[in-house]
Amino acid sequence: MAAAITAVIPQVAQAAPRAAQVAQSAQATGDELERITPPADPAKPPQDQLVLAVIGDYGGCGVDRGCASENQVADMVHSWNPAAILTVGDNTYQQGRPEEVVKAQAPYKADIDAGKFFPIMGNHDYGNGCNPESVKPSVDYFKVPVAFVAGFGNGLVDFLNPDVNCQSASGTAKPPIYNQYKSTVDDSTAAWVLSGGHQPIYSSGKAGNNPDKAWLMTPGVDLILAGHDHHAEHVVTSDGYNIAITGNGGEGLTPLFSTAPGSVYREATEFGAMRLTVTKDSLKAEFVTLPNKVDYYFILKKDAQGKAYVAERSDWVDPNPDPGQSPTPNKYSVSFDLAAGTTDGLTYKNYDDGPIEETTVDGRKAIQLQKNSFGGANQLYMFVDDDAISGGPYAVKATFTYRSPVPGTFALQYDSATSGSAYQKSTSVTIGADQVNQWQTASIDIPDIRFTNRENGSADMRLSAPANLPLAVSGVRIDVAPPKPTATHVSMDFSGDPDGLNWMPYESGPAHEITVDGRRALQVDKNTFNTGNNLYLVVDDKFIQGGPYDGTATIEYRSPVSGSFVLQYDSAATGSAYQSTARVTITAAQVNTWQTATLGMPQVMFRNRQNGNADMRIVAANNLPIIIGSMGVDIAGGEDEALEDAVNAVAAAEAHPSAETIQVAEAAIAKLPAGPDADALTRRLTAVKAIVAAQDLTAAREAVAAAEAHPSAETIRAAEAAIAKLPAGADADWLTQRLDVVRAIVQAHDLLAGITARDLTDQAAVDDAIADLAEARAIIDRLPEDQRGSLQESAAAAQGRIVEAITAVLAAPHQGKPAPIARPWLDLVIADTYGRYGKDTMQGQVMRIVAGHATGREVKTAIEEFLAKQ
């Protein structure tokens, strides 16, 4: 089989993957990851150039899923004719069942059959768990183990897959596979080492950062590939590691949240893939979006120590800096009221699929929605004055005064920062039979609206009344939620109504209400997706939203068996949407008794970021049948002015990293009292400093490279200025050493140029030129041979000019006995003569120049000493 595949795709120069081992191979003993391609042949050189494709989160062609986006990305990837296709996981949705795998892989079946397909397994491939049986359909279909190393281009690239989805660090403890992974990295002889894992270490996306995967950042790894979040992103960490996220392969797109540390490119609106073009000296990574547009690229090269660095990248400007930060509107309320005859920052217009008519209904001026001839729903397009409110996202309350002659429903469709949809549907308002022909008022809470004129006719939002409901609207008011929370406590108790906190059913978090010991409670049911029983919780945005806040959660619980659980929340400190609290353990002595636990949630955010737009979830290990009696969440009070200023300053630094924005943020933080708020903002600013440091290091590298390419006083000064911005350390020292070589080159060049330009008609000028030539040659001798360039030829030319001057001085008419030649002059004449004519005729050639100024014996002795040194 290997020979057949090599004949089909000779550019790979490696065989197809071996038949898969059982999924447990990720835990197998051994020094290194299993190599599923033949090792490189040391008798042959690496391939000159290799093209690889990287796709992720693409398997939307699974059962009950659409295929269009996946097929379009597959067609684009195939147009590149890559030597191999690498994936970063979630190859199949929803749970990696056999029938789902077959359908999801249809666009890539020929690549899989040809042995060109090298998949990483993601959480959906594992059925949202880590059960070997769950991933077996994928393992059997792809015929690869869950962890492996594959080589391409005869030593050009090694691709390491250490099964990251099921391998997590815990504190300082590395996962079981780490030693195999590190040994594989250390022992790789490939020019470039790529490491892949499904969950990204850093991400600006919906799931956010995964610090428990940071063990992938191991010296010797040149590029880390990831997915999970459905967008594209390039992150350069403070340690210089490059992370490329390509989760936009076809199964939907997810929005961006707060910018991850070191993020230099983000794209969450287009499907696409990444193209890697690899040579021995460089690796070019291109983020390509449909239909085949290079949206961004970067080029990696290696420094003298063999560490990869960004030598070049696209100029990219973030179109929506830090979308996780809520802006401040100029007005907190806009409205129109036809009955009162007022308009304040909110207007409406006719549109093709939103015809309206101003009329009077029951003595009240109103807008009558006309039948939409395009079908479906009657619609009212509305426009918010950009000078009042623009951008976003904002949390708002939309209040409508309306009347209908028949029962029905209506909702607001808006530009959602969370879903990315320009027509996200809000919760619906229902008009019952007892409400017809009556003026009513209703409010809808919207957590994430953006005002970007994105809808038809540049509208910001539209009211949509299904079934051509003949709705009349008299007034609409949009109120932006103030920055401070309206409550510092929310709770739920099943003996009464929830107070700002409620649970929500979700496919991986089923539950039902029961009665225990005469009181109402909530039984968390078994999660059929994995071994963690989940209870998803939602905090009403009318009570608390945004953040960060320092919070606590108090949970009243019981269990029929011993076990443990944690609360997972959205953390501003770590960037994770699923940050775990301290674990609560239920002992045998506590079984079937009500217990209470209070858990700290430092820097908690309320952004509806978890599955189903939940804010947090309880996770009970090993399908623990936990029962919840009540729960409360408390946060510190709203931000004071100084804290708000500091938060805004840090957000500005995150959006536009620079020394200036960092300085402003540092000054703002310095005004805060010591405590968790200042500490959290300092941590965020530290991440910004890392971004600037990485940018400064890249700029310094580029400036030194420019000086090396074009040595001059100007390029040296530019490089010195760039290096001056770096902190003391190995990077600054190494770049300074390189620049010292450039300084020496310029110094030698200047000395030789001075000789060429100098008037050498008198003895003193010749003496100075000889001294300068000696200094220049000493400098050249100290330079690395590959950086001497044309300096040796320039030195030889300068020497020839000096000897011509010596010849002229010695031949000039003189009175009395000729002066004896100075020994440096004679030595230079001998060296030049040797270079021109060789040693056979040296005595005669030299004597022709120095006759009368040196005896034959003197010349002979000097020649013998010169030749002895040669």
Short mmCIF file of N, CA and C in Angstrom, two decimals, residues 721-838:
data_model
loop_
_atom_site.label_atom_id
_atom_site.label_comp_id
_atom_site.label_asym_id
_atom_site.label_seq_id
_atom_site.Cartn_x
_atom_site.Cartn_y
_atom_site.Cartn_z
N ALA A 721 17.74 51.55 18.38
CA ALA A 721 16.52 52.07 18.99
C ALA A 721 15.52 50.96 19.27
N ALA A 722 15.42 50.01 18.36
CA ALA A 722 14.48 48.89 18.55
C ALA A 722 14.93 47.99 19.69
N ILE A 723 16.23 47.71 19.77
CA ILE A 723 16.75 46.85 20.84
C ILE A 723 16.60 47.54 22.19
N ALA A 724 16.72 48.87 22.21
CA ALA A 724 16.61 49.62 23.47
C ALA A 724 15.25 49.44 24.12
N LYS A 725 14.24 49.08 23.36
CA LYS A 725 12.90 48.88 23.91
C LYS A 725 12.74 47.52 24.58
N LEU A 726 13.70 46.62 24.39
CA LEU A 726 13.60 45.28 24.94
C LEU A 726 14.12 45.25 26.37
N PRO A 727 13.56 44.38 27.20
CA PRO A 727 14.13 44.19 28.55
C PRO A 727 15.47 43.47 28.46
N ALA A 728 16.30 43.68 29.47
CA ALA A 728 17.57 42.97 29.51
C ALA A 728 17.32 41.48 29.53
N GLY A 729 18.13 40.74 28.77
CA GLY A 729 17.94 39.30 28.73
C GLY A 729 18.57 38.69 27.50
N ALA A 730 18.30 37.42 27.30
CA ALA A 730 18.95 36.66 26.22
C ALA A 730 18.61 37.22 24.84
N ASP A 731 17.35 37.62 24.63
CA ASP A 731 16.96 38.14 23.31
C ASP A 731 17.72 39.41 22.98
N ALA A 732 17.75 40.34 23.93
CA ALA A 732 18.46 41.61 23.70
C ALA A 732 19.95 41.36 23.50
N ASP A 733 20.50 40.44 24.29
CA ASP A 733 21.95 40.14 24.16
C ASP A 733 22.26 39.55 22.79
N TRP A 734 21.40 38.61 22.36
CA TRP A 734 21.65 37.95 21.07
C TRP A 734 21.55 38.94 19.92
N LEU A 735 20.55 39.82 19.95
CA LEU A 735 20.39 40.82 18.88
C LEU A 735 21.52 41.83 18.91
N THR A 736 21.98 42.18 20.11
CA THR A 736 23.11 43.11 20.23
C THR A 736 24.37 42.49 19.63
N GLN A 737 24.56 41.20 19.87
CA GLN A 737 25.73 40.52 19.28
C GLN A 737 25.66 40.55 17.75
N ARG A 738 24.48 40.31 17.22
CA ARG A 738 24.33 40.38 15.75
C ARG A 738 24.60 41.79 15.25
N LEU A 739 24.12 42.77 15.99
CA LEU A 739 24.33 44.15 15.56
C LEU A 739 25.79 44.55 15.69
N ASP A 740 26.51 43.99 16.66
CA ASP A 740 27.95 44.25 16.78
C ASP A 740 28.67 43.83 15.50
N VAL A 741 28.23 42.72 14.92
CA VAL A 741 28.84 42.28 13.66
C VAL A 741 28.57 43.31 12.56
N VAL A 742 27.33 43.84 12.53
CA VAL A 742 27.00 44.86 11.52
C VAL A 742 27.85 46.11 11.74
N ARG A 743 28.01 46.50 13.01
CA ARG A 743 28.85 47.68 13.30
C ARG A 743 30.27 47.45 12.78
N ALA A 744 30.79 46.26 13.00
CA ALA A 744 32.14 45.96 12.53
C ALA A 744 32.22 46.03 11.01
N ILE A 745 31.18 45.51 10.33
CA ILE A 745 31.16 45.56 8.86
C ILE A 745 31.18 47.01 8.38
N VAL A 746 30.34 47.85 9.00
CA VAL A 746 30.29 49.26 8.61
C VAL A 746 31.61 49.95 8.90
N GLN A 747 32.23 49.62 10.06
CA GLN A 747 33.52 50.23 10.40
C GLN A 747 34.59 49.86 9.37
N ALA A 748 34.65 48.57 9.01
CA ALA A 748 35.63 48.14 8.02
C ALA A 748 35.37 48.80 6.67
N HIS A 749 34.10 48.86 6.30
CA HIS A 749 33.74 49.50 5.02
C HIS A 749 34.15 50.96 5.00
N ASP A 750 33.91 51.66 6.11
CA ASP A 750 34.27 53.08 6.18
C ASP A 750 35.78 53.29 6.10
N LEU A 751 36.56 52.42 6.77
CA LEU A 751 38.01 52.53 6.70
C LEU A 751 38.51 52.35 5.26
N LEU A 752 37.97 51.34 4.58
CA LEU A 752 38.41 51.07 3.21
C LEU A 752 37.96 52.16 2.26
N ALA A 753 36.74 52.67 2.47
CA ALA A 753 36.26 53.77 1.63
C ALA A 753 37.11 55.02 1.82
N GLY A 754 37.59 55.24 3.05
CA GLY A 754 38.46 56.38 3.32
C GLY A 754 39.78 56.29 2.58
N ILE A 755 40.31 55.07 2.49
CA ILE A 755 41.56 54.88 1.74
C ILE A 755 41.35 55.21 0.27
N THR A 756 40.21 54.75 -0.26
CA THR A 756 39.92 54.99 -1.68
C THR A 756 39.78 56.48 -1.98
N ALA A 757 39.21 57.20 -1.03
CA ALA A 757 38.94 58.62 -1.28
C ALA A 757 40.12 59.54 -0.91
N ARG A 758 41.09 59.03 -0.21
CA ARG A 758 42.16 59.88 0.35
C ARG A 758 43.20 60.26 -0.70
N ASP A 759 43.78 61.46 -0.54
CA ASP A 759 44.92 61.92 -1.35
C ASP A 759 46.19 61.30 -0.77
N LEU A 760 46.85 60.43 -1.57
CA LEU A 760 48.02 59.69 -1.07
C LEU A 760 49.31 60.17 -1.74
N THR A 761 49.49 61.47 -1.83
CA THR A 761 50.66 61.98 -2.54
C THR A 761 51.82 62.31 -1.61
N ASP A 762 51.64 62.17 -0.30
CA ASP A 762 52.76 62.42 0.61
C ASP A 762 52.90 61.24 1.57
N GLN A 763 54.05 61.19 2.21
CA GLN A 763 54.41 60.05 3.05
C GLN A 763 53.44 59.87 4.23
N ALA A 764 53.05 60.97 4.86
CA ALA A 764 52.15 60.87 6.03
C ALA A 764 50.81 60.26 5.65
N ALA A 765 50.28 60.65 4.50
CA ALA A 765 48.99 60.11 4.06
C ALA A 765 49.10 58.62 3.79
N VAL A 766 50.25 58.20 3.19
CA VAL A 766 50.45 56.77 2.94
C VAL A 766 50.54 56.00 4.25
N ASP A 767 51.23 56.54 5.23
CA ASP A 767 51.34 55.89 6.53
C ASP A 767 49.97 55.71 7.17
N ASP A 768 49.13 56.74 7.10
CA ASP A 768 47.78 56.64 7.67
C ASP A 768 46.95 55.59 6.95
N ALA A 769 47.09 55.54 5.62
CA ALA A 769 46.32 54.57 4.84
C ALA A 769 46.73 53.14 5.19
N ILE A 770 48.05 52.93 5.38
CA ILE A 770 48.53 51.59 5.74
C ILE A 770 47.96 51.17 7.10
N ALA A 771 47.92 52.11 8.06
CA ALA A 771 47.37 51.81 9.38
C ALA A 771 45.89 51.49 9.30
N ASP A 772 45.14 52.27 8.49
CA ASP A 772 43.71 52.00 8.33
C ASP A 772 43.47 50.65 7.68
N LEU A 773 44.29 50.29 6.69
CA LEU A 773 44.14 49.01 6.02
C LEU A 773 44.39 47.86 7.00
N ALA A 774 45.40 48.02 7.86
CA ALA A 774 45.67 46.98 8.85
C ALA A 774 44.50 46.82 9.82
N GLU A 775 43.91 47.94 10.25
CA GLU A 775 42.76 47.88 11.16
C GLU A 775 41.56 47.23 10.48
N ALA A 776 41.32 47.60 9.22
CA ALA A 776 40.19 47.02 8.50
C ALA A 776 40.36 45.52 8.34
N ARG A 777 41.60 45.09 8.01
CA ARG A 777 41.82 43.65 7.83
C ARG A 777 41.69 42.89 9.14
N ALA A 778 42.06 43.52 10.24
CA ALA A 778 41.89 42.86 11.54
C ALA A 778 40.40 42.67 11.85
N ILE A 779 39.62 43.67 11.50
CA ILE A 779 38.16 43.56 11.70
C ILE A 779 37.59 42.47 10.82
N ILE A 780 37.98 42.44 9.55
CA ILE A 780 37.46 41.44 8.61
C ILE A 780 37.81 40.03 9.08
N ASP A 781 39.02 39.85 9.60
CA ASP A 781 39.44 38.53 10.07
C ASP A 781 38.58 38.04 11.24
N ARG A 782 38.03 38.99 12.02
CA ARG A 782 37.20 38.59 13.17
C ARG A 782 35.75 38.30 12.78
N LEU A 783 35.37 38.71 11.58
CA LEU A 783 33.99 38.49 11.15
C LEU A 783 33.76 37.04 10.74
N PRO A 784 32.53 36.52 10.96
CA PRO A 784 32.21 35.20 10.40
C PRO A 784 32.40 35.21 8.89
N GLU A 785 32.90 34.12 8.34
CA GLU A 785 33.21 34.09 6.92
C GLU A 785 31.99 34.38 6.05
N ASP A 786 30.80 33.92 6.51
CA ASP A 786 29.62 34.11 5.67
C ASP A 786 29.08 35.54 5.73
N GLN A 787 29.71 36.41 6.54
CA GLN A 787 29.25 37.79 6.62
C GLN A 787 30.31 38.80 6.16
N ARG A 788 31.38 38.29 5.56
CA ARG A 788 32.43 39.21 5.10
C ARG A 788 32.07 39.87 3.78
N GLY A 789 31.20 39.23 3.02
CA GLY A 789 30.74 39.84 1.78
C GLY A 789 31.88 40.21 0.85
N SER A 790 31.84 41.45 0.36
CA SER A 790 32.86 41.94 -0.58
C SER A 790 33.98 42.69 0.10
N LEU A 791 34.04 42.61 1.44
CA LEU A 791 35.05 43.39 2.16
C LEU A 791 36.47 42.96 1.80
N GLN A 792 36.70 41.65 1.59
CA GLN A 792 38.05 41.20 1.25
C GLN A 792 38.49 41.75 -0.11
N GLU A 793 37.55 41.78 -1.07
CA GLU A 793 37.88 42.36 -2.37
C GLU A 793 38.16 43.86 -2.24
N SER A 794 37.38 44.54 -1.39
CA SER A 794 37.61 45.97 -1.17
C SER A 794 38.95 46.22 -0.51
N ALA A 795 39.34 45.32 0.41
CA ALA A 795 40.64 45.47 1.07
C ALA A 795 41.78 45.29 0.06
N ALA A 796 41.62 44.31 -0.84
CA ALA A 796 42.64 44.10 -1.86
C ALA A 796 42.76 45.31 -2.77
N ALA A 797 41.61 45.91 -3.13
CA ALA A 797 41.63 47.11 -3.98
C ALA A 797 42.30 48.28 -3.26
N ALA A 798 42.02 48.42 -1.96
CA ALA A 798 42.64 49.50 -1.19
C ALA A 798 44.14 49.29 -1.10
N GLN A 799 44.55 48.04 -0.92
CA GLN A 799 45.99 47.73 -0.88
C GLN A 799 46.66 48.10 -2.19
N GLY A 800 46.02 47.76 -3.33
CA GLY A 800 46.59 48.10 -4.63
C GLY A 800 46.74 49.60 -4.79
N ARG A 801 45.77 50.37 -4.28
CA ARG A 801 45.88 51.83 -4.42
C ARG A 801 47.03 52.37 -3.58
N ILE A 802 47.22 51.81 -2.40
CA ILE A 802 48.33 52.29 -1.54
C ILE A 802 49.66 51.97 -2.20
N VAL A 803 49.80 50.76 -2.77
CA VAL A 803 51.07 50.39 -3.43
C VAL A 803 51.33 51.29 -4.62
N GLU A 804 50.26 51.64 -5.36
CA GLU A 804 50.45 52.59 -6.46
C GLU A 804 50.97 53.92 -5.94
N ALA A 805 50.45 54.37 -4.80
CA ALA A 805 50.92 55.62 -4.21
C ALA A 805 52.37 55.50 -3.75
N ILE A 806 52.72 54.34 -3.15
CA ILE A 806 54.11 54.11 -2.73
C ILE A 806 55.05 54.16 -3.93
N THR A 807 54.62 53.48 -5.00
CA THR A 807 55.45 53.47 -6.22
C THR A 807 55.68 54.88 -6.73
N ALA A 808 54.62 55.71 -6.69
CA ALA A 808 54.75 57.08 -7.18
C ALA A 808 55.67 57.90 -6.28
N VAL A 809 55.56 57.72 -4.99
CA VAL A 809 56.40 58.49 -4.06
C VAL A 809 57.86 58.10 -4.22
N LEU A 810 58.10 56.80 -4.34
CA LEU A 810 59.50 56.35 -4.46
C LEU A 810 60.11 56.77 -5.79
N ALA A 811 59.30 56.87 -6.84
CA ALA A 811 59.82 57.21 -8.17
C ALA A 811 59.96 58.71 -8.36
N ALA A 812 59.48 59.50 -7.44
CA ALA A 812 59.53 60.96 -7.59
C ALA A 812 60.98 61.44 -7.52
N PRO A 813 61.34 62.48 -8.30
CA PRO A 813 62.71 63.04 -8.25
C PRO A 813 63.06 63.47 -6.84
N HIS A 814 64.31 63.31 -6.47
CA HIS A 814 64.74 63.70 -5.13
C HIS A 814 66.17 64.20 -5.21
N GLN A 815 66.55 64.95 -4.21
CA GLN A 815 67.91 65.47 -4.14
C GLN A 815 68.74 64.61 -3.20
N GLY A 816 69.94 64.34 -3.60
CA GLY A 816 70.84 63.55 -2.77
C GLY A 816 70.49 62.07 -2.80
N LYS A 817 70.96 61.39 -1.77
CA LYS A 817 70.77 59.94 -1.69
C LYS A 817 69.31 59.62 -1.37
N PRO A 818 68.71 58.63 -2.10
CA PRO A 818 67.31 58.28 -1.82
C PRO A 818 67.14 57.81 -0.37
N ALA A 819 66.02 58.18 0.23
CA ALA A 819 65.73 57.76 1.61
C ALA A 819 65.39 56.27 1.62
N PRO A 820 65.81 55.54 2.63
CA PRO A 820 65.46 54.12 2.71
C PRO A 820 63.95 53.95 2.90
N ILE A 821 63.41 52.87 2.32
CA ILE A 821 61.96 52.62 2.41
C ILE A 821 61.59 52.14 3.81
N ALA A 822 60.48 52.64 4.32
CA ALA A 822 60.01 52.18 5.63
C ALA A 822 59.56 50.73 5.53
N ARG A 823 59.78 49.98 6.59
CA ARG A 823 59.47 48.55 6.56
C ARG A 823 57.96 48.29 6.30
N PRO A 824 57.04 49.03 6.88
CA PRO A 824 55.63 48.79 6.54
C PRO A 824 55.35 48.98 5.05
N TRP A 825 56.05 49.97 4.45
CA TRP A 825 55.87 50.18 3.01
C TRP A 825 56.35 48.96 2.25
N LEU A 826 57.54 48.49 2.61
CA LEU A 826 58.13 47.35 1.91
C LEU A 826 57.27 46.10 2.07
N ASP A 827 56.79 45.87 3.29
CA ASP A 827 55.93 44.70 3.53
C ASP A 827 54.68 44.76 2.68
N LEU A 828 54.08 45.95 2.52
CA LEU A 828 52.86 46.07 1.73
C LEU A 828 53.14 45.83 0.26
N VAL A 829 54.29 46.36 -0.23
CA VAL A 829 54.67 46.14 -1.63
C VAL A 829 54.87 44.64 -1.88
N ILE A 830 55.52 43.96 -0.95
CA ILE A 830 55.75 42.52 -1.09
C ILE A 830 54.42 41.76 -1.11
N ALA A 831 53.50 42.10 -0.19
CA ALA A 831 52.20 41.42 -0.13
C ALA A 831 51.42 41.63 -1.42
N ASP A 832 51.44 42.86 -1.93
CA ASP A 832 50.70 43.14 -3.15
C ASP A 832 51.31 42.42 -4.34
N THR A 833 52.63 42.40 -4.40
CA THR A 833 53.32 41.72 -5.49
C THR A 833 53.03 40.23 -5.46
N TYR A 834 53.04 39.65 -4.27
CA TYR A 834 52.74 38.22 -4.13
C TYR A 834 51.34 37.92 -4.63
N GLY A 835 50.40 38.80 -4.27
CA GLY A 835 49.02 38.61 -4.71
C GLY A 835 48.86 38.72 -6.21
N ARG A 836 49.67 39.58 -6.85
CA ARG A 836 49.54 39.80 -8.28
C ARG A 836 50.30 38.74 -9.10
N TYR A 837 51.52 38.41 -8.67
CA TYR A 837 52.42 37.63 -9.54
C TYR A 837 52.85 36.29 -8.95
N GLY A 838 52.57 36.02 -7.68
CA GLY A 838 53.07 34.81 -7.07
C GLY A 838 54.49 35.00 -6.58
#
